[in-house]
Every structure is written in structure tokens, then in C-alpha cells.
Tab-separated table of C-alpha atoms in Angstrom:
chain	number	residue	atom	x	y	z
C	1	MET	CA	-6.492	-27.892	88.605
C	2	PRO	CA	-2.893	-27.855	87.565
C	3	MET	CA	-1.111	-24.370	86.545
C	4	ARG	CA	-0.937	-24.680	82.987
C	5	ILE	CA	2.351	-22.669	81.695
C	6	GLY	CA	3.256	-22.756	78.132
C	7	LEU	CA	7.188	-22.343	77.206
C	8	ILE	CA	8.395	-20.882	74.566
C	9	SER	CA	11.782	-19.797	73.080
C	10	ASP	CA	13.885	-18.683	70.305
C	11	THR	CA	11.166	-16.560	67.579
C	12	HIS	CA	13.922	-15.384	65.967
C	13	LEU	CA	11.221	-14.206	62.588
C	14	PRO	CA	12.292	-13.511	59.741
C	15	SER	CA	12.520	-10.133	57.937
C	16	LEU	CA	9.322	-10.930	55.676
C	17	ILE	CA	7.347	-12.378	58.256
C	18	HIS	CA	5.723	-10.203	60.868
C	19	SER	CA	3.551	-12.773	63.401
C	20	LEU	CA	4.670	-16.070	64.180
C	21	ASP	CA	0.798	-16.399	63.400
C	22	GLU	CA	2.012	-15.982	59.602
C	23	LEU	CA	3.629	-19.391	59.856
C	24	GLY	CA	0.370	-21.024	60.299
C	25	PRO	CA	-2.304	-21.592	63.121
C	26	GLU	CA	-0.578	-24.179	64.987
C	27	VAL	CA	1.898	-21.550	67.715
C	28	GLY	CA	-1.265	-19.801	68.572
C	29	GLU	CA	-3.471	-22.921	69.445
C	30	PHE	CA	-0.772	-23.844	72.196
C	31	LEU	CA	-0.611	-20.619	73.708
C	32	ALA	CA	-4.811	-20.179	73.686
C	33	GLY	CA	-4.501	-23.532	76.475
C	34	VAL	CA	-2.052	-21.747	78.595
C	35	GLU	CA	-2.157	-18.830	81.285
C	36	LEU	CA	0.937	-17.976	81.909
C	37	ILE	CA	3.623	-17.972	78.829
C	38	LEU	CA	7.966	-18.156	79.308
C	39	HIS	CA	8.965	-17.687	76.876
C	40	GLY	CA	13.402	-18.566	76.962
C	41	GLY	CA	14.553	-15.467	75.194
C	42	ASP	CA	15.890	-13.849	72.142
C	43	VAL	CA	12.161	-13.096	71.696
C	44	SER	CA	13.676	-10.877	68.406
C	45	ARG	CA	11.132	-7.809	68.087
C	46	PRO	CA	8.613	-6.657	71.035
C	47	SER	CA	5.562	-7.269	68.795
C	48	VAL	CA	5.876	-10.603	69.266
C	49	LEU	CA	5.685	-10.186	72.669
C	50	ASP	CA	2.310	-8.179	72.255
C	51	TRP	CA	1.164	-10.706	70.114
C	52	MET	CA	1.549	-13.739	72.788
C	53	GLU	CA	-0.083	-11.611	74.700
C	54	GLN	CA	-2.898	-11.360	73.580
C	55	PHE	CA	-3.334	-15.729	74.812
C	56	ALA	CA	-2.574	-14.715	78.518
C	57	PRO	CA	0.015	-12.736	80.338
C	58	ILE	CA	4.405	-13.231	79.519
C	59	ARG	CA	7.271	-13.212	81.054
C	60	ALA	CA	10.417	-13.587	78.767
C	61	ALA	CA	14.235	-13.915	79.589
C	62	ARG	CA	16.806	-11.245	77.407
C	63	GLY	CA	18.512	-13.324	74.660
C	64	ASN	CA	21.536	-11.939	73.676
C	65	HIS	CA	19.785	-10.949	69.988
C	66	ASP	CA	16.850	-9.128	72.252
C	67	VAL	CA	18.678	-4.924	71.757
C	68	PHE	CA	15.337	-4.105	73.450
C	69	GLU	CA	13.949	-2.706	76.563
C	70	ASP	CA	10.789	-4.014	77.665
C	71	PRO	CA	8.889	-4.774	80.920
C	72	ARG	CA	8.068	-8.470	80.751
C	73	MET	CA	11.647	-8.665	79.662
C	74	GLU	CA	14.126	-9.369	82.073
C	75	ASP	CA	17.971	-11.148	81.858
C	76	ARG	CA	16.579	-14.055	84.629
C	77	GLN	CA	13.048	-14.184	85.410
C	78	VAL	CA	12.083	-15.453	89.503
C	79	LEU	CA	8.620	-17.227	89.915
C	80	GLU	CA	7.170	-19.387	92.859
C	81	ILE	CA	4.320	-21.150	91.058
C	82	GLU	CA	2.208	-23.648	94.073
C	83	GLY	CA	4.987	-24.475	95.642
C	84	TRP	CA	7.705	-24.365	92.985
C	85	GLN	CA	10.130	-22.001	91.947
C	86	ILE	CA	10.622	-21.945	88.836
C	87	ALA	CA	13.990	-19.819	87.614
C	88	MET	CA	14.506	-19.021	83.704
C	89	ALA	CA	17.267	-17.435	81.403
C	90	HIS	CA	18.310	-17.880	78.133
C	91	ASP	CA	21.865	-18.668	77.804
C	92	LEU	CA	23.703	-21.369	80.220
C	93	ARG	CA	26.718	-22.423	78.391
C	94	ARG	CA	26.657	-25.736	78.082
C	95	GLU	CA	23.705	-27.424	79.537
C	96	ASP	CA	24.892	-30.980	80.146
C	97	ARG	CA	27.004	-29.305	83.211
C	98	PRO	CA	26.401	-30.391	87.161
C	99	MET	CA	23.194	-29.086	87.785
C	100	SER	CA	25.017	-26.877	90.539
C	101	GLU	CA	27.269	-25.155	88.472
C	102	ILE	CA	24.425	-23.620	86.654
C	103	ILE	CA	22.414	-22.612	89.184
C	104	ALA	CA	25.539	-21.202	90.639
C	105	ARG	CA	26.733	-19.509	88.057
C	106	ASP	CA	23.130	-18.591	86.781
C	107	PHE	CA	20.933	-18.337	89.781
C	108	ALA	CA	22.778	-18.106	92.457
C	109	GLY	CA	21.416	-17.273	96.146
C	110	LEU	CA	17.992	-19.729	94.532
C	111	THR	CA	17.081	-22.880	94.852
C	112	PRO	CA	14.869	-23.888	92.088
C	113	ASP	CA	13.156	-26.733	91.380
C	114	ILE	CA	13.207	-26.010	87.418
C	115	VAL	CA	15.631	-24.445	85.438
C	116	ILE	CA	13.995	-22.843	81.636
C	117	ALA	CA	16.379	-22.201	79.009
C	118	GLY	CA	16.561	-21.449	75.359
C	119	ASP	CA	19.320	-19.915	72.975
C	120	THR	CA	20.252	-23.851	71.794
C	121	HIS	CA	16.976	-24.315	69.414
C	122	VAL	CA	17.215	-27.487	70.352
C	123	GLU	CA	14.543	-28.975	72.285
C	124	ARG	CA	15.509	-30.602	75.997
C	125	LEU	CA	13.637	-32.333	79.095
C	126	GLU	CA	14.917	-34.275	81.779
C	127	TYR	CA	15.069	-34.172	85.501
C	128	ARG	CA	18.941	-34.086	87.072
C	129	ASP	CA	20.563	-33.846	90.644
C	130	GLY	CA	16.733	-32.646	92.023
C	131	VAL	CA	15.878	-30.531	89.037
C	132	VAL	CA	13.731	-30.381	86.442
C	133	LEU	CA	16.018	-29.017	83.065
C	134	ILE	CA	13.682	-27.209	80.075
C	135	ASN	CA	14.696	-25.966	76.643
C	136	SER	CA	10.441	-25.603	74.685
C	137	GLY	CA	13.760	-25.712	71.537
C	138	SER	CA	11.986	-22.743	68.921
C	139	PRO	CA	9.264	-22.492	67.254
C	140	ASN	CA	10.040	-21.475	63.900
C	141	LEU	CA	13.919	-22.524	63.864
C	142	LEU	CA	14.595	-26.012	65.844
C	143	HIS	CA	18.108	-26.920	65.304
C	144	HIS	CA	19.367	-23.678	63.189
C	145	LYS	CA	17.329	-25.404	60.401
C	146	GLU	CA	15.102	-23.194	57.828
C	147	THR	CA	12.385	-21.611	59.029
C	148	ARG	CA	9.208	-24.269	59.970
C	149	LEU	CA	7.312	-24.959	61.965
C	150	GLY	CA	9.560	-26.930	65.689
C	151	THR	CA	8.042	-27.768	69.427
C	152	VAL	CA	7.315	-25.678	72.554
C	153	ALA	CA	6.857	-27.137	75.739
C	154	LEU	CA	4.004	-27.260	78.425
C	155	LEU	CA	4.110	-27.291	81.902
C	156	ASP	CA	1.480	-27.999	84.208
C	157	LEU	CA	2.065	-27.652	87.755
C	158	GLU	CA	0.140	-28.641	91.011
C	159	ARG	CA	1.888	-28.558	94.497
C	160	ASP	CA	2.881	-31.826	94.629
C	161	ARG	CA	2.532	-33.063	90.484
C	162	LEU	CA	4.678	-31.507	87.925
C	163	HIS	CA	4.063	-32.953	84.187
C	164	ALA	CA	6.011	-31.344	81.977
C	165	GLU	CA	5.528	-32.334	77.540
C	166	ILE	CA	7.728	-30.807	74.662
C	167	LEU	CA	5.728	-31.238	72.361
C	168	MET	CA	5.487	-31.325	68.166
C	169	LEU	CA	3.762	-28.224	66.716
C	170	GLY	CA	3.699	-30.512	63.197
C	171	HIS	CA	5.149	-30.496	60.422
C	172	THR	CA	5.595	-27.587	57.246
C	173	ASP	CA	5.519	-29.217	53.681
C	174	GLY	CA	8.683	-30.274	52.278
C	175	SER	CA	10.779	-29.481	55.481
C	176	PRO	CA	9.963	-31.851	58.619
C	177	ASN	CA	9.830	-30.820	62.269
C	178	PRO	CA	13.516	-32.635	63.247
C	179	GLY	CA	11.634	-32.574	66.737
C	180	THR	CA	11.493	-35.226	69.804
C	181	PRO	CA	8.429	-35.541	71.706
C	182	ARG	CA	9.482	-36.437	75.368
C	183	HIS	CA	7.455	-36.065	79.300
C	184	ILE	CA	8.290	-36.716	82.193
C	185	GLU	CA	5.890	-36.855	85.499
C	186	LEU	CA	7.230	-35.888	89.357
C	187	ILE	CA	4.582	-37.114	91.941
C	188	GLU	CA	5.610	-35.228	95.524
C	189	ARG	CA	8.937	-34.404	93.755
C	190	ARG	CA	9.431	-38.231	93.020
C	191	LEU	CA	10.143	-39.053	89.170
C	192	VAL	CA	7.015	-41.628	88.377
C	193	SER	CA	7.059	-41.676	84.686
C	194	ALA	CA	8.970	-40.548	81.054
C	195	SER	CA	8.767	-40.843	77.447
C	196	HIS	CA	11.060	-39.835	74.991
C	197	ASN	CA	9.421	-40.567	70.955
C	198	GLY	CA	6.313	-42.017	71.921
C	199	GLU	CA	8.431	-44.609	74.109
C	200	ALA	CA	8.398	-44.869	77.749
C	201	VAL	CA	11.409	-44.370	79.588
C	202	ALA	CA	12.552	-46.518	82.757
C	203	VAL	CA	12.223	-43.743	85.547
C	204	ALA	CA	15.967	-44.976	85.942
C	205	ARG	CA	17.995	-44.029	83.096
C	206	VAL	CA	16.292	-40.348	83.044
C	207	GLY	CA	18.987	-38.173	83.243
C	208	ASP	CA	21.352	-40.865	82.800
């Protein structure tokens, strides 16, 4: 069975909202199905980590709005899961830069297979230069629009297989979700399938 990891980022809660379940059941239902949660930063409050930890263990990257200390949060997180090295930081400063530049700046000395980021509030998923790059967007402030349901990401890992997916959490009444679902699948480190907004993408075009 694959290791199922939930990715979430940029949980900027308005002052009148105390936890993500006040947005509706969607975030909790997503997290209830994962074994580990990786938060890409801008947690906003320690209580957000506390709320998520009821579902699964959580590790977070420190965002520029995270002005508090918490043992679950580091400037960068590095994990080895099922033979895949995962490296996570909040702000990669232009995710479209060559992957070698991203790794040299944020993950020097590492050779990650998967790089996870936050900060932009824009969902991103691609396989480029032999590395999977994932930004889960934001579950509640996607594309920097006002509070509404947005996106999260799911990462399934087995030793010879990786499946990653950007998931829409639904729509808030009067505030459509601006996200775009997509997925990629690797078998034995080779990209075998991908989709964008429900349409299959020619594998040779992924990361162009």
C-alpha cells in the first residue's frame, strides 16, 4: 500500500475564523484520509497545526508570516519516504527557475526527488529536470482571492511509484474556486501519465 501524504499551505485565517473546519467539512474530510501532513508554510497560528494534528502527524515549513516557535515547524523540512527524498521550504523565489538553481539556493547538499513549496497561493504540479515540484496552493485563500474554498494536494508514494494530484475542495457559494485540478504519475522514476483540468496531457509536454 502507498504512503498517503496530504499537502497543504498558506492557511491564512481571517481574525473571525478560528479553525479551518469553520470553512466547511472539506478540509477535514481530506486530511482524515492521509497518514502524514506536510504544510508548506504561512501556517498563521499554532492552533492551525493543533487542529490538523488530530488527523495525522504534521510537519511544516516556516513561512514569512509564521512569527511563532513550534517544534513541528522548521525553515526547511527534509524527509525520506519509500526511497524518495522530499525537501520542503516555503518560498522558492520563482518556481519557474531551473531546478538546479532552486536546489542550490534552498536545498544545498541535497538531491531531492520531490520539492514542495508554498507562498504563491497558486497551485503547481510538474515533473522537471528529474524532480517533482508541488505547490498545493491554498485551501482558503487561493490566488490571493478573498476567503473561499481552494486547493490541496495528495501525494501517494511507493518505492517504484509516485502519484501526485492537485485537488479542488469544492466551491463556496458566490465565490467560485479558481483552482485547476491536475495529476502526474511516475513509475520507476519515469513519467507515465499526466492530466490538466481533467484532460490527459501528452507526457512529452509535461514541464515544457
